[in-house]
XYZ file of C-alpha atoms in Angstrom:
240
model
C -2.381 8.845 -3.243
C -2.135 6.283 -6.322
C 0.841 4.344 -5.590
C 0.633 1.154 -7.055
C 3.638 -1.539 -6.416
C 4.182 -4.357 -8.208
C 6.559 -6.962 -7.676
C 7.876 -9.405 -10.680
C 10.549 -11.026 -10.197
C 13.373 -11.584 -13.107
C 14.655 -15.242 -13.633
C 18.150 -14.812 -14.500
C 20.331 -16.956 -17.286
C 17.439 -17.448 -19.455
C 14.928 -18.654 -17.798
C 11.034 -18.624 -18.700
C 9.454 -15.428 -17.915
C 6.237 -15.549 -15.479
C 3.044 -15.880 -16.308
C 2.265 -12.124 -15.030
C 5.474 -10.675 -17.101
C 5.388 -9.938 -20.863
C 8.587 -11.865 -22.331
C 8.408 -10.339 -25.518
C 8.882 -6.609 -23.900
C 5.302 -5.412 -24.375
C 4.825 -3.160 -21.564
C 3.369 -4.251 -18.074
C -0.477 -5.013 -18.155
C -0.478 -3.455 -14.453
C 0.980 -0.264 -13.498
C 4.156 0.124 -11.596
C 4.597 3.149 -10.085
C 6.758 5.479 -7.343
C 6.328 8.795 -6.414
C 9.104 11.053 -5.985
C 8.367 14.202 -3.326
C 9.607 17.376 -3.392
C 12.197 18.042 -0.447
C 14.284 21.015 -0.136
C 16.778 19.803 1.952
C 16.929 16.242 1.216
C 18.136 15.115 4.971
C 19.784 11.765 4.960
C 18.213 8.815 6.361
C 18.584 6.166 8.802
C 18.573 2.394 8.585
C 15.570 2.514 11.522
C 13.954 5.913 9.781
C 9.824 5.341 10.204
C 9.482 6.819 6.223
C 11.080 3.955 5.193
C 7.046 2.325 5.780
C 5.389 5.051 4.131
C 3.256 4.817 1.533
C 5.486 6.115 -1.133
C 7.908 3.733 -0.936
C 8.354 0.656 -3.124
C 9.350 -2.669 -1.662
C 10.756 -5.549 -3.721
C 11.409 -8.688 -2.326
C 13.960 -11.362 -3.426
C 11.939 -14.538 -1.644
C 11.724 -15.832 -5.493
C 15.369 -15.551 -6.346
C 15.908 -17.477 -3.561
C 17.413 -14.326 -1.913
C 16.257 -13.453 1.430
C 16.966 -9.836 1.007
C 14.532 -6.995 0.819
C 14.882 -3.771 -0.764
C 12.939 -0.408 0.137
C 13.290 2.939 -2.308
C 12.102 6.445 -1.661
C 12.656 8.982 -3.972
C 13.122 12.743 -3.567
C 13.378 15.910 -5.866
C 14.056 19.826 -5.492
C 15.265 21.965 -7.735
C 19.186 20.615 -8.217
C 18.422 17.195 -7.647
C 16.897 14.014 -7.812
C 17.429 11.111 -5.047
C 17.164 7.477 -4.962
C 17.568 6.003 -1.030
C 17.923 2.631 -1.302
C 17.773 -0.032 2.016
C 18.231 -3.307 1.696
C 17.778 -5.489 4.732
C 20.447 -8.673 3.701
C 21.710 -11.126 6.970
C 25.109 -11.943 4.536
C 27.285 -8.656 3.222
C 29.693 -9.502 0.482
C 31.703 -6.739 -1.827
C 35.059 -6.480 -3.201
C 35.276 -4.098 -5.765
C 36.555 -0.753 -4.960
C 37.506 -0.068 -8.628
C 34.976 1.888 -10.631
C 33.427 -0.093 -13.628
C 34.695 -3.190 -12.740
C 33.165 -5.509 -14.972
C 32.922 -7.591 -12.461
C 30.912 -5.174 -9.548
C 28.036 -6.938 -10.725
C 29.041 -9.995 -8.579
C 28.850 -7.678 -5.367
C 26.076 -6.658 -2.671
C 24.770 -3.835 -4.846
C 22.033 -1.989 -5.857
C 21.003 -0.667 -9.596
C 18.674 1.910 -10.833
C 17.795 2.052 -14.485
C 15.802 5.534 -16.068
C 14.236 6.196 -19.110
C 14.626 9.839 -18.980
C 12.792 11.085 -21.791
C 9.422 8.091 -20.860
C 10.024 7.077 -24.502
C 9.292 3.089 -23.498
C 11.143 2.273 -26.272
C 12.895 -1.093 -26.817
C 16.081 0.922 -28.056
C 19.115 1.614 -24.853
C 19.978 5.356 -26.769
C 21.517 7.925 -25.065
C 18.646 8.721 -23.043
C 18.830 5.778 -21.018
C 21.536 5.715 -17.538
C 21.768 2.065 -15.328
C 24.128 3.042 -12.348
C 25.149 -0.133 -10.558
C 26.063 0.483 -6.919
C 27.935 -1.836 -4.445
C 27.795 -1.690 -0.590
C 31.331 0.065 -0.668
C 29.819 3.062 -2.835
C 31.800 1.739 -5.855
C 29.444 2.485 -9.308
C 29.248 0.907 -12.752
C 27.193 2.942 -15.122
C 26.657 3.228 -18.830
C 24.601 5.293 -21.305
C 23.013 4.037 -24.271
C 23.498 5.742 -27.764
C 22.211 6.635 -31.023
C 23.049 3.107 -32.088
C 20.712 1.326 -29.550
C 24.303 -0.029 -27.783
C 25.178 0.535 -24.441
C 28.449 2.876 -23.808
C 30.404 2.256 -20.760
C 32.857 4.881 -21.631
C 30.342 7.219 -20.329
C 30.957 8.337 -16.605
C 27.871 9.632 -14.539
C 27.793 12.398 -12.289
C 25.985 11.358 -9.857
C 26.700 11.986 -6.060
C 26.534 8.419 -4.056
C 26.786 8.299 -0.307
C 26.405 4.491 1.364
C 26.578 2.808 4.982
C 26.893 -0.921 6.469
C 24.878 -2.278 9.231
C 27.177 -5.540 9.854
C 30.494 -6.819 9.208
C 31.941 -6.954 5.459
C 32.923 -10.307 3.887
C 32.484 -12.451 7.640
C 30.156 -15.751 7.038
C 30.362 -16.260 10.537
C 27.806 -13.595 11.798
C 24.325 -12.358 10.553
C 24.385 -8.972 9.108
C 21.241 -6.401 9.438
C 22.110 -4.504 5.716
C 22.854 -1.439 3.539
C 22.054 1.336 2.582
C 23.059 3.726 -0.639
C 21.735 6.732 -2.101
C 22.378 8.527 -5.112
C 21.917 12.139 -6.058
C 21.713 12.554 -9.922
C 22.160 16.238 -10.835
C 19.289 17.594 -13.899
C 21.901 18.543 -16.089
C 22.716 15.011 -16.445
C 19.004 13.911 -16.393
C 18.672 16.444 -19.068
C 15.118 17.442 -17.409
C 13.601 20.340 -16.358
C 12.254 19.208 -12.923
C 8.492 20.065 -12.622
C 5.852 18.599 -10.727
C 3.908 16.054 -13.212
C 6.767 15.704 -14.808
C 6.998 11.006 -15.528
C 9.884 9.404 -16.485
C 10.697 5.724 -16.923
C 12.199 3.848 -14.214
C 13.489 0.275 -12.536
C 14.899 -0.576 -9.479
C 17.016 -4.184 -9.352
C 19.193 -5.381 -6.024
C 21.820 -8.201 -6.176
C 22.736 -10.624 -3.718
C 25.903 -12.389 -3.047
C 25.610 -15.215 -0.484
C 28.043 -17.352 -2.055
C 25.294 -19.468 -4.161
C 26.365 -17.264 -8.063
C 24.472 -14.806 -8.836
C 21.053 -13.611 -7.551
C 19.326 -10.606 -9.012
C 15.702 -9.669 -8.453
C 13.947 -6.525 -9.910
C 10.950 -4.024 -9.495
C 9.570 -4.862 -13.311
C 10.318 -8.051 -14.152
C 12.989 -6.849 -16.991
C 14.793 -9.311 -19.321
C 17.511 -8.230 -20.585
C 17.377 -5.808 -17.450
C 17.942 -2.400 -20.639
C 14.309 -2.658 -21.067
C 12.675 0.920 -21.164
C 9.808 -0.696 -23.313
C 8.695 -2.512 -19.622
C 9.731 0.055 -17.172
C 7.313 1.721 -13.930
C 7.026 5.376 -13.761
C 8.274 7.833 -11.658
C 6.153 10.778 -11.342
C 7.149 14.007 -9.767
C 4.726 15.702 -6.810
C 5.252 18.506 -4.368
C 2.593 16.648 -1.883
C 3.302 14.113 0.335
């Protein structure tokens, strides 16, 4: 199994980039990569589920954002459908946005995935480029680039997203466990033929609200987070 994680961390506002992280968006020196497996029926998970430790998944840590959360992907694939389940263990749950594209969902608890569909690793955000944004309530923000390298948040993804809260929403006065979301992206919209082999471009990102502004970690090490030129890989395989 060649399942490599790495874990940069993304210094948001501006700040300088690591020393392991290309600022200049030349492409990781190290490769970054998840496997997604094929699964016909795609059975929903639990917070305590034991694959959650296997080997295929990627952990990111936020201990350099000053974030204490953690997040865990898996990734799954059949014929219909490709999956992202995303955990994130986080002691503080804060969301309020139920309205889709707020420009301000951002702010909450959520979860982002970014793909290069095409695995162009090109510096342009065109049309084959989706970020979904996802808070702890199931509420999305998502865009597509376009031909003119700007992102278009007119678009509206099809995407399926299911979600569930381990804790109490919006109460400082308790410790929370965490979250979990996934999100079902039909082909069509992928505009792939799934097929084992077949690599695309990907980043995972998770943001934290514990009342201290903003706090926003990712797999990559992205800045700005539309970065194809930068992203891991995610590889398609029928074996476990």
């Amino acid at each position: 199994m060649h399942l490599v994680i790495r874990n940069r961390f993304l210094f948001v506002g501006g700040l300088l980039c690591g020393l392991m992280f290309a600022c200049k968006g030349q492409p990781p020196e190290s490769e970054a990569r998840i496997i997604s497996v094929y699964n016909k029926t795609m059975a929903p998970l639990k917070f305590t589920d034991s694959k959650w430790q296997s080997e295929l998944s990627v952990q990111i840590s936020g201990a350099a954002e000053k974030s204490e959360n953690q997040l865990t992907v898996l990734s799954e694939w059949n014929e219909d459908t490709l999956v992202f389940f995303f955990k994130v263990h986080d002691i503080d749950l804060r969301a309020y946005q139920h309205q889709k594209d707020h420009p301000r969902l951002y702010l909450d608890d959520m979860v982002e995935v970014l793909i290069d569909t095409q695995y162009e690793r090109d510096s342009c955000w065109s049309r084959t480029h989706i970020i979904y944004h996802v808070n702890l309530l199931g509420t999305k923000k998502d865009d597509r680039g376009s031909q003119t390298c700007e992102t278009n948040p007119e678009w509206d993804g099809k995407a399926k997203i299911s979600h569930g809260v381990i804790g109490t929403l919006n109460d400082t006065t308790d410790v929370d466990t965490g979250y979990m979301v996934s999100l079902f992206f039909p082909w069509d919209e992928i505009e792939r033929r799934p097929k084992e082999g077949l690599v695309m471009g990907i980043n995972f990102a998770n943001g934290d609200n514990d009342g201290k502004g903003r706090q926003l970690y990712d797999w990559v090490g992205a800045w700005p987070m539309r970065s194809p030129q930068v992203f891991g890989e995610l590889l398609l395989s029928q074996k476990q």
